[in-house]
PDB file of C-alpha atoms in Angstrom:
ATOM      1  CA  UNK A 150     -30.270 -19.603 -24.031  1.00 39.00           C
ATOM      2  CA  UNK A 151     -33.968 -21.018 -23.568  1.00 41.00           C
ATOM      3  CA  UNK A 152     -35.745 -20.886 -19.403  1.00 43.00           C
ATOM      4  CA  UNK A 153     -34.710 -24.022 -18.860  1.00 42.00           C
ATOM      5  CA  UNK A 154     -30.583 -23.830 -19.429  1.00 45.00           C
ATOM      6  CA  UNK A 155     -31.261 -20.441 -17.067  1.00 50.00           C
ATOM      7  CA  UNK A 156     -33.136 -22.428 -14.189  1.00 47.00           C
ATOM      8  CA  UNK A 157     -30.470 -24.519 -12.090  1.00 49.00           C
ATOM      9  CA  UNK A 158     -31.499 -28.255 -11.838  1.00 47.00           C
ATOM     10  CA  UNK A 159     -31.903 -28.803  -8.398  1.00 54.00           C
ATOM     11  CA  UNK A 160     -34.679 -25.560  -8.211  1.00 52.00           C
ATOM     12  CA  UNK A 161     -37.970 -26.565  -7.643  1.00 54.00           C
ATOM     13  CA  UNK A 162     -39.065 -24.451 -10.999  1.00 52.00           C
ATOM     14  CA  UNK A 163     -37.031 -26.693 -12.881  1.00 47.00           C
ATOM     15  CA  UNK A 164     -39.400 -29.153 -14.731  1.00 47.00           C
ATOM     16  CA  UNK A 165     -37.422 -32.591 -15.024  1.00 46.00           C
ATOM     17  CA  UNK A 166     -39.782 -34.089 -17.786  1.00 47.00           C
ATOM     18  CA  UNK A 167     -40.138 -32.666 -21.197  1.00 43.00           C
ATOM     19  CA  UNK A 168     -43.608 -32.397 -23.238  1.00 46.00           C
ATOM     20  CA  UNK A 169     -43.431 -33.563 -26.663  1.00 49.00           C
ATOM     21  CA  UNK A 170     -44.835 -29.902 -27.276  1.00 52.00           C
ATOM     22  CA  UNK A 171     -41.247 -27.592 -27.645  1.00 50.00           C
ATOM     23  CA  UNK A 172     -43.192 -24.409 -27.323  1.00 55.00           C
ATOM     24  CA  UNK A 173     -44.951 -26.157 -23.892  1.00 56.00           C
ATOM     25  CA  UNK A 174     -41.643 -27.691 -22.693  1.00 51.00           C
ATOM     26  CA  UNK A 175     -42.361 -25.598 -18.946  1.00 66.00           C
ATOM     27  CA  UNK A 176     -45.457 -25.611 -18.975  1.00 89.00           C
ATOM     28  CA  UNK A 177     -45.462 -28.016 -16.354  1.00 93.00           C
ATOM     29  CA  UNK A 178     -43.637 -28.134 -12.864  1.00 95.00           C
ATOM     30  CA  UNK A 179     -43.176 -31.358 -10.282  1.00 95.00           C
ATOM     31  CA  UNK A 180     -46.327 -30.114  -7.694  1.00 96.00           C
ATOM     32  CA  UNK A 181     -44.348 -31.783  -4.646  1.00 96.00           C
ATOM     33  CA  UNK A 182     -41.629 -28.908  -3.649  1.00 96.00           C
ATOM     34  CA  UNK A 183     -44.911 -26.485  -3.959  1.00 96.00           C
ATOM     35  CA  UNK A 184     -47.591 -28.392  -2.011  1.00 97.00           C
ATOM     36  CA  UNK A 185     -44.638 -28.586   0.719  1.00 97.00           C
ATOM     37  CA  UNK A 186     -43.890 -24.673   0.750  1.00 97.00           C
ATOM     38  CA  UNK A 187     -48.068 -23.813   0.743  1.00 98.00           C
ATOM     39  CA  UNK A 188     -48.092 -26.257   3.678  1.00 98.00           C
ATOM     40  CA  UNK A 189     -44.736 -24.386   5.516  1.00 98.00           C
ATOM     41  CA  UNK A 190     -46.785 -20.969   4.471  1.00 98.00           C
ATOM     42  CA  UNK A 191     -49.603 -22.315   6.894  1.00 97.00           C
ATOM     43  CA  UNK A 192     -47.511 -23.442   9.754  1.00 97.00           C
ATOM     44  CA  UNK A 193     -45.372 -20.315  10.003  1.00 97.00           C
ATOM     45  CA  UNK A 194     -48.090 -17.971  10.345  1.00 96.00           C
ATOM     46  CA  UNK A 195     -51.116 -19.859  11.023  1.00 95.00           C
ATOM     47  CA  UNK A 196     -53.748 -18.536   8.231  1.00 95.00           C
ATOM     48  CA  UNK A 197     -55.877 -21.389   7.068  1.00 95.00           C
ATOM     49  CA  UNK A 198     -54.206 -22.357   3.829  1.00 96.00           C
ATOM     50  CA  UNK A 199     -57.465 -20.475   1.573  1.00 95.00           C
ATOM     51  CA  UNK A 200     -56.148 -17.490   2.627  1.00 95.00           C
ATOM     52  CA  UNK A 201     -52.347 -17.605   1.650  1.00 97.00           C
ATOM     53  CA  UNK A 202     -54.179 -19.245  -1.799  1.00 96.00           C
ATOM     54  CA  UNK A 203     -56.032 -16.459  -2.267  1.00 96.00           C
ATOM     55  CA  UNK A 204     -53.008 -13.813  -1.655  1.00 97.00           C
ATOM     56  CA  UNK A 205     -50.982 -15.843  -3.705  1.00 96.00           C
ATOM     57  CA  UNK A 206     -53.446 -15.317  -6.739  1.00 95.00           C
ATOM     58  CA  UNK A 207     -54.345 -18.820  -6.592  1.00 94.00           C
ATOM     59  CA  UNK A 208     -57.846 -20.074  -6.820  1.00 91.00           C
ATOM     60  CA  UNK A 209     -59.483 -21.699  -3.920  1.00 91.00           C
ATOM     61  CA  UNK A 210     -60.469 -25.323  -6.130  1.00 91.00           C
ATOM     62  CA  UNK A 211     -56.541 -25.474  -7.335  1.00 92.00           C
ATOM     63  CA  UNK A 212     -55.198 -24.879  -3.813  1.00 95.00           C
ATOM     64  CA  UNK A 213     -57.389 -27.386  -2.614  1.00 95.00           C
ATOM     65  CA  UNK A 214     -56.702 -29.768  -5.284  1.00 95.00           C
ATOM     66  CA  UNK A 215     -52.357 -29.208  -4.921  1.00 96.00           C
ATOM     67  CA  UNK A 216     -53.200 -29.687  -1.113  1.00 96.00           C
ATOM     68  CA  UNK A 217     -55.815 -33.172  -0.723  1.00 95.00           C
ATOM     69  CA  UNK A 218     -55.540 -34.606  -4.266  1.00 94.00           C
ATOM     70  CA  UNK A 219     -58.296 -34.916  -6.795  1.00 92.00           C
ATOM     71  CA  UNK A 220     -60.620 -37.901  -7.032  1.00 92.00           C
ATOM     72  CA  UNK A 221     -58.414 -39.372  -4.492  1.00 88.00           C
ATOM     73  CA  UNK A 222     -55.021 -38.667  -6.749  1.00 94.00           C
ATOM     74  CA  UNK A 223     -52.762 -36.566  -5.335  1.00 93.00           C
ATOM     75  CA  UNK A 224     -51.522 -33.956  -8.078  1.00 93.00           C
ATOM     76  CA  UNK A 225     -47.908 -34.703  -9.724  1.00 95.00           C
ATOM     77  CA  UNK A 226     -47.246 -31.130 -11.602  1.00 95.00           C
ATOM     78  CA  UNK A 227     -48.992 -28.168 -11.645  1.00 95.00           C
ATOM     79  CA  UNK A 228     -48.993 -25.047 -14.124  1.00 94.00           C
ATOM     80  CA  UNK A 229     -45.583 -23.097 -14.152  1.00 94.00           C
ATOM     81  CA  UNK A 230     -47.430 -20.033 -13.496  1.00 93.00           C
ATOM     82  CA  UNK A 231     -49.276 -21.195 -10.515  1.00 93.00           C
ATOM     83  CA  UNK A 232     -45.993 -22.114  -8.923  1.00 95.00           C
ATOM     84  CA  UNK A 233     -44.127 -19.177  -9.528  1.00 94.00           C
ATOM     85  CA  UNK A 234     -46.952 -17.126  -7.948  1.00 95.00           C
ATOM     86  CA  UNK A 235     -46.784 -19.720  -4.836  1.00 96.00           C
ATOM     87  CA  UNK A 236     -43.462 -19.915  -4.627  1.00 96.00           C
ATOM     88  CA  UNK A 237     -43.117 -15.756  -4.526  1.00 96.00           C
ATOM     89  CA  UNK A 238     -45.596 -15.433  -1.216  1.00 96.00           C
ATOM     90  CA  UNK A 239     -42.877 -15.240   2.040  1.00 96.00           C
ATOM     91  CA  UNK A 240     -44.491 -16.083   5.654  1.00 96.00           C
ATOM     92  CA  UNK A 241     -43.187 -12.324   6.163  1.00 95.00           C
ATOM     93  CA  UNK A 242     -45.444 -10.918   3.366  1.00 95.00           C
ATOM     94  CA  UNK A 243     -48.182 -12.954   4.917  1.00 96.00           C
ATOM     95  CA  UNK A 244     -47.647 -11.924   8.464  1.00 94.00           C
ATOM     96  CA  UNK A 245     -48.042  -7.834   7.134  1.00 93.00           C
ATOM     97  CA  UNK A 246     -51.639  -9.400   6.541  1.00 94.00           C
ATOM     98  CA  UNK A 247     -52.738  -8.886   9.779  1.00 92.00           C
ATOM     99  CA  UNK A 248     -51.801  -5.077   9.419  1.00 94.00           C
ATOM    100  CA  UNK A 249     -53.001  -4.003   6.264  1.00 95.00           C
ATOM    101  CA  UNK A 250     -56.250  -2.452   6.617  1.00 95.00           C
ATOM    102  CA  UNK A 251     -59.163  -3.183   4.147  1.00 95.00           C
ATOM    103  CA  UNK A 252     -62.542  -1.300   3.578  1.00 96.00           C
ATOM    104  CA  UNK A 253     -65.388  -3.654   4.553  1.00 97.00           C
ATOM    105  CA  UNK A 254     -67.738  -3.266   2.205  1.00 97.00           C
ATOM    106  CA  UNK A 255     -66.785  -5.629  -0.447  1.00 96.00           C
ATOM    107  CA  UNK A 256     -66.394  -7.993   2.963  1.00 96.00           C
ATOM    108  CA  UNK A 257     -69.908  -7.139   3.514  1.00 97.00           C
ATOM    109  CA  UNK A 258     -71.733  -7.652  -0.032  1.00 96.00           C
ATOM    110  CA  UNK A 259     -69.281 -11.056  -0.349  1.00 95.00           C
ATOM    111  CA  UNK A 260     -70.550 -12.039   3.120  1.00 96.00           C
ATOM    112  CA  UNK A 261     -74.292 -10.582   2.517  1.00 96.00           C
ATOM    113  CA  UNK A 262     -74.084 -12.450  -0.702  1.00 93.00           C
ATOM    114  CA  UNK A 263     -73.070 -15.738   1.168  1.00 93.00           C
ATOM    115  CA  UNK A 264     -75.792 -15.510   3.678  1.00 94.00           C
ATOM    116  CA  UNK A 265     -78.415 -15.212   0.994  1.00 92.00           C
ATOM    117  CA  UNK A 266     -76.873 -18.374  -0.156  1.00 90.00           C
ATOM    118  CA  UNK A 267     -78.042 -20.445   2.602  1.00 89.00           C
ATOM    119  CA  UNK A 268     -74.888 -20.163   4.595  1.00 90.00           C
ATOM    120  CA  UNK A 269     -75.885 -19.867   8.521  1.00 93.00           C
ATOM    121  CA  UNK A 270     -74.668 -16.564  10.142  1.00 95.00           C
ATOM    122  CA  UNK A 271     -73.615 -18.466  13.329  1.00 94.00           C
ATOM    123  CA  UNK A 272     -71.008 -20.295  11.001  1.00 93.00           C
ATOM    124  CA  UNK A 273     -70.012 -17.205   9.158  1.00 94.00           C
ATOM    125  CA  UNK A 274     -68.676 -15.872  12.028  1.00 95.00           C
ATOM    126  CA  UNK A 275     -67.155 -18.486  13.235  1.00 94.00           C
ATOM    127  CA  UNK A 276     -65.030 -19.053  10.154  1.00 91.00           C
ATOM    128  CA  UNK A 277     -63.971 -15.484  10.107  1.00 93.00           C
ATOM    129  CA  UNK A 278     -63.050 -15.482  13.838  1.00 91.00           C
ATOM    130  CA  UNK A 279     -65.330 -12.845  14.860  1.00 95.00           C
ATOM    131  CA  UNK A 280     -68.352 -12.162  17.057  1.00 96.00           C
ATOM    132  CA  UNK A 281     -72.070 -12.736  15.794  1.00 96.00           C
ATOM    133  CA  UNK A 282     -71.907  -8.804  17.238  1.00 97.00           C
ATOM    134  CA  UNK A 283     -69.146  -7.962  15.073  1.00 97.00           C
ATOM    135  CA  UNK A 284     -70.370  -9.660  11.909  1.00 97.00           C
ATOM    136  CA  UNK A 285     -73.517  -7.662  12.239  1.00 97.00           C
ATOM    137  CA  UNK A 286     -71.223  -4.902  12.213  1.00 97.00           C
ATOM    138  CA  UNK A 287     -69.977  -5.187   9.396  1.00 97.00           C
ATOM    139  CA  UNK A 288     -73.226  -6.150   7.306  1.00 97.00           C
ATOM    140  CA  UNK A 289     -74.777  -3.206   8.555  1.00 96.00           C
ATOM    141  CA  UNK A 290     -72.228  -0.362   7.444  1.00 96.00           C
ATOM    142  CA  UNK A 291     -71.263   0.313  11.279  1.00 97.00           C
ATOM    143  CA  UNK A 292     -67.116  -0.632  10.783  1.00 96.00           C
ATOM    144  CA  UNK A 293     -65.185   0.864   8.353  1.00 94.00           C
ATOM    145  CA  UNK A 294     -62.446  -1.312   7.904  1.00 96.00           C
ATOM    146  CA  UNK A 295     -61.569  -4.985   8.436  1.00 97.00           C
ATOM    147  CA  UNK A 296     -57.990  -6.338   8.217  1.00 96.00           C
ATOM    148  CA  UNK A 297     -56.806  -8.279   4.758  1.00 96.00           C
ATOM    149  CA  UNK A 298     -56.770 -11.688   6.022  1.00 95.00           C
ATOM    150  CA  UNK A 299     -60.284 -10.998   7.336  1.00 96.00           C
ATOM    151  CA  UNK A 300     -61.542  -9.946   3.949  1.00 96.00           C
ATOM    152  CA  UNK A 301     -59.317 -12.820   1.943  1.00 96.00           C
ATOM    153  CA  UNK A 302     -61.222 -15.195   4.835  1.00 95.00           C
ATOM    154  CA  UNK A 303     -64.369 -13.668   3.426  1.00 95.00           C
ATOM    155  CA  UNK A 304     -63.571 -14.145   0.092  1.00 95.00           C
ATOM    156  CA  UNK A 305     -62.784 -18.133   0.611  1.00 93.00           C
ATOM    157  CA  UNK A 306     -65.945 -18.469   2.575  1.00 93.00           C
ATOM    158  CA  UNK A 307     -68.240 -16.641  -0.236  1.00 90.00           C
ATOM    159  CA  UNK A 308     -66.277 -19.184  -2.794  1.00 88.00           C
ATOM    160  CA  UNK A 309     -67.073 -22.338  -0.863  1.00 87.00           C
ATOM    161  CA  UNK A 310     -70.893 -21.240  -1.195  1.00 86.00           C
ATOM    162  CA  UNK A 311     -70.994 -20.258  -3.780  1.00 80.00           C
ATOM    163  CA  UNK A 312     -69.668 -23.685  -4.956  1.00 75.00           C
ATOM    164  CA  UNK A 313     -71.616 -25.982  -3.030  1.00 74.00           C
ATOM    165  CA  UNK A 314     -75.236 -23.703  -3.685  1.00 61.00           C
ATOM    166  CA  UNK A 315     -77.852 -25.075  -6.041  1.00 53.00           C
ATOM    167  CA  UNK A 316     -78.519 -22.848  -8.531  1.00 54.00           C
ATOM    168  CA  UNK A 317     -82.216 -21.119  -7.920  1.00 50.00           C
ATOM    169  CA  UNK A 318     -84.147 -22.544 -10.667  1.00 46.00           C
ATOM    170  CA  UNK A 319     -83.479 -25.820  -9.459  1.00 45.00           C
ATOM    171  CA  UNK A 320     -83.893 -25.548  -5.539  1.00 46.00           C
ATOM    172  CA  UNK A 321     -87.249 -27.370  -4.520  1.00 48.00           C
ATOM    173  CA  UNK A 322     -89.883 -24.904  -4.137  1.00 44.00           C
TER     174      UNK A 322
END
Protein backbone atom coordinates (compact mmCIF):
# COMPACT_ATOMS: atom_id res chain seq x y z
CA UNK A 1 0.00 0.00 0.00
CA UNK A 2 1.72 3.32 -1.38
CA UNK A 3 0.85 7.19 0.81
CA UNK A 4 -1.64 7.84 -1.32
CA UNK A 5 -4.18 4.56 -0.95
CA UNK A 6 -3.35 5.44 3.06
CA UNK A 7 -4.47 9.24 2.79
CA UNK A 8 -8.45 9.42 2.59
CA UNK A 9 -9.60 11.52 -0.47
CA UNK A 10 -11.38 14.19 0.94
CA UNK A 11 -7.99 15.17 3.35
CA UNK A 12 -6.43 18.15 2.41
CA UNK A 13 -2.89 16.06 2.14
CA UNK A 14 -4.39 14.17 -0.49
CA UNK A 15 -2.89 15.42 -3.84
CA UNK A 16 -5.75 14.99 -6.57
CA UNK A 17 -3.33 15.34 -9.64
CA UNK A 18 -0.61 12.93 -10.42
CA UNK A 19 3.05 13.93 -11.78
CA UNK A 20 4.18 11.99 -14.62
CA UNK A 21 7.21 11.37 -12.14
CA UNK A 22 5.94 7.89 -9.99
CA UNK A 23 8.65 8.41 -7.45
CA UNK A 24 7.27 12.40 -7.20
CA UNK A 25 3.57 11.38 -7.37
CA UNK A 26 3.09 13.60 -3.65
CA UNK A 27 5.30 15.73 -4.08
CA UNK A 28 2.79 18.21 -4.60
CA UNK A 29 -0.39 19.23 -2.52
CA UNK A 30 -3.59 21.62 -3.66
CA UNK A 31 -2.13 25.06 -1.61
CA UNK A 32 -5.92 26.20 -1.03
CA UNK A 33 -7.03 24.01 2.24
CA UNK A 34 -3.40 25.30 3.63
CA UNK A 35 -3.42 29.03 2.80
CA UNK A 36 -7.04 28.80 4.54
CA UNK A 37 -5.76 27.02 7.87
CA UNK A 38 -2.38 29.63 8.03
CA UNK A 39 -5.06 32.33 7.65
CA UNK A 40 -7.53 30.58 10.65
CA UNK A 41 -3.92 30.21 12.60
CA UNK A 42 -3.83 34.16 12.48
CA UNK A 43 -7.35 34.92 13.42
CA UNK A 44 -7.53 32.58 16.40
CA UNK A 45 -4.68 33.91 18.17
CA UNK A 46 -3.78 37.06 16.60
CA UNK A 47 0.18 36.66 15.79
CA UNK A 48 0.96 38.32 12.53
CA UNK A 49 1.03 35.39 10.15
CA UNK A 50 5.41 35.59 10.02
CA UNK A 51 5.32 34.38 13.22
CA UNK A 52 3.08 31.15 13.08
CA UNK A 53 5.43 30.74 9.57
CA UNK A 54 8.30 30.81 11.36
CA UNK A 55 7.07 28.25 14.26
CA UNK A 56 5.76 26.19 11.72
CA UNK A 57 9.35 25.77 10.14
CA UNK A 58 8.27 27.63 7.23
CA UNK A 59 10.29 30.32 5.62
CA UNK A 60 9.16 33.85 5.69
CA UNK A 61 9.32 34.30 1.36
CA UNK A 62 7.10 30.85 1.07
CA UNK A 63 4.57 31.99 3.70
CA UNK A 64 4.32 35.10 2.02
CA UNK A 65 4.12 33.69 -1.33
CA UNK A 66 1.11 30.73 -0.11
CA UNK A 67 -0.52 33.91 1.51
CA UNK A 68 -0.50 37.12 -1.47
CA UNK A 69 0.49 35.12 -4.58
CA UNK A 70 3.63 35.50 -6.60
CA UNK A 71 4.01 37.93 -9.48
CA UNK A 72 0.42 38.52 -8.99
CA UNK A 73 -0.47 34.49 -9.23
CA UNK A 74 -1.83 33.14 -6.43
CA UNK A 75 -0.05 29.67 -5.65
CA UNK A 76 -2.09 26.35 -6.71
CA UNK A 77 0.10 23.52 -4.74
CA UNK A 78 2.75 23.73 -2.56
CA UNK A 79 5.52 21.12 -1.38
CA UNK A 80 4.03 18.10 0.65
CA UNK A 81 6.43 18.80 3.29
CA UNK A 82 5.62 22.38 3.76
CA UNK A 83 2.03 21.43 4.31
CA UNK A 84 2.40 18.79 6.63
CA UNK A 85 4.53 21.09 8.83
CA UNK A 86 1.56 23.82 8.45
CA UNK A 87 -1.00 21.72 8.84
CA UNK A 88 0.65 20.18 12.35
CA UNK A 89 0.82 23.92 14.14
CA UNK A 90 -2.73 24.07 16.46
CA UNK A 91 -3.88 27.79 17.57
CA UNK A 92 -3.31 25.98 21.11
CA UNK A 93 0.42 25.29 20.41
CA UNK A 94 0.59 28.85 19.25
CA UNK A 95 -1.17 30.42 22.14
CA UNK A 96 1.72 28.50 24.70
CA UNK A 97 3.86 31.13 22.62
CA UNK A 98 3.17 33.80 24.70
CA UNK A 99 4.48 31.68 27.75
CA UNK A 100 7.50 30.13 26.72
CA UNK A 101 10.34 32.10 27.77
CA UNK A 102 13.37 32.77 25.42
CA UNK A 103 16.95 34.13 26.21
CA UNK A 104 17.35 37.49 24.45
CA UNK A 105 20.43 37.49 23.16
CA UNK A 106 20.05 35.89 19.87
CA UNK A 107 16.87 38.59 19.88
CA UNK A 108 19.47 41.10 20.43
CA UNK A 109 22.39 40.25 17.80
CA UNK A 110 19.22 39.46 15.15
CA UNK A 111 17.83 42.89 16.10
CA UNK A 112 21.49 44.62 16.48
CA UNK A 113 22.16 43.01 13.18
CA UNK A 114 18.91 44.59 11.66
CA UNK A 115 19.63 48.01 12.89
CA UNK A 116 23.04 48.01 11.30
CA UNK A 117 21.07 47.23 8.26
CA UNK A 118 19.48 50.49 7.95
CA UNK A 119 16.33 49.50 9.70
CA UNK A 120 15.11 52.62 12.00
CA UNK A 121 14.94 51.73 15.77
CA UNK A 122 11.62 53.68 16.12
CA UNK A 123 10.14 50.97 13.66
CA UNK A 124 11.85 48.09 15.30
CA UNK A 125 10.02 48.57 18.16
CA UNK A 126 7.08 49.15 16.88
CA UNK A 127 6.93 45.88 14.98
CA UNK A 128 7.87 43.95 18.02
CA UNK A 129 5.26 45.71 20.22
CA UNK A 130 7.57 47.08 22.65
CA UNK A 131 8.88 50.37 24.05
CA UNK A 132 11.92 52.32 22.39
CA UNK A 133 12.88 51.85 26.44
CA UNK A 134 12.46 48.27 26.28
CA UNK A 135 14.20 47.64 22.97
CA UNK A 136 17.19 49.38 24.39
CA UNK A 137 16.87 46.87 26.94
CA UNK A 138 17.34 44.29 25.30
CA UNK A 139 20.29 45.51 22.92
CA UNK A 140 22.11 46.43 25.83
CA UNK A 141 22.22 43.02 27.88
CA UNK A 142 19.84 44.59 30.69
CA UNK A 143 16.71 41.71 30.18
CA UNK A 144 17.32 38.32 30.30
CA UNK A 145 14.60 36.85 28.62
CA UNK A 146 11.97 37.78 26.02
CA UNK A 147 8.91 35.60 25.25
CA UNK A 148 8.98 33.19 21.88
CA UNK A 149 6.70 35.09 19.79
CA UNK A 150 8.82 38.15 20.63
CA UNK A 151 11.99 36.50 19.45
CA UNK A 152 10.12 34.61 16.26
CA UNK A 153 8.83 38.56 15.68
CA UNK A 154 12.52 39.34 15.74
CA UNK A 155 13.49 36.80 13.60
CA UNK A 156 10.79 37.89 10.71
CA UNK A 157 11.84 41.45 11.12
CA UNK A 158 15.80 40.64 10.76
CA UNK A 159 14.56 38.46 7.50
CA UNK A 160 12.64 41.29 5.89
CA UNK A 161 16.03 43.36 6.11
CA UNK A 162 17.93 41.45 5.46
CA UNK A 163 16.00 40.89 2.17
CA UNK A 164 15.29 44.23 1.10
CA UNK A 165 19.27 45.57 2.14
CA UNK A 166 21.72 46.32 -0.64
CA UNK A 167 24.55 44.45 -0.28
CA UNK A 168 27.66 46.84 1.00
CA UNK A 169 29.81 46.88 -1.95
CA UNK A 170 27.17 48.26 -3.88
CA UNK A 171 25.52 50.98 -1.53
CA UNK A 172 26.51 54.56 -2.89
CA UNK A 173 29.34 55.82 -0.99
Amino acid sequence: MNARERIPHDHPLHSPRPTRDPACADAWVDAAPFRSHLRHLCATTGLPWQVVALYAGLSVRHADALLHGRRGRTLRRIPRPTAVRLWEVSPDALAGLRRVACPAEPTARRLAAALLDGARPALVAGALRWSPERLGAVLDGRVAGVTAVEALLARALAEAVDRTRVPHETRAA
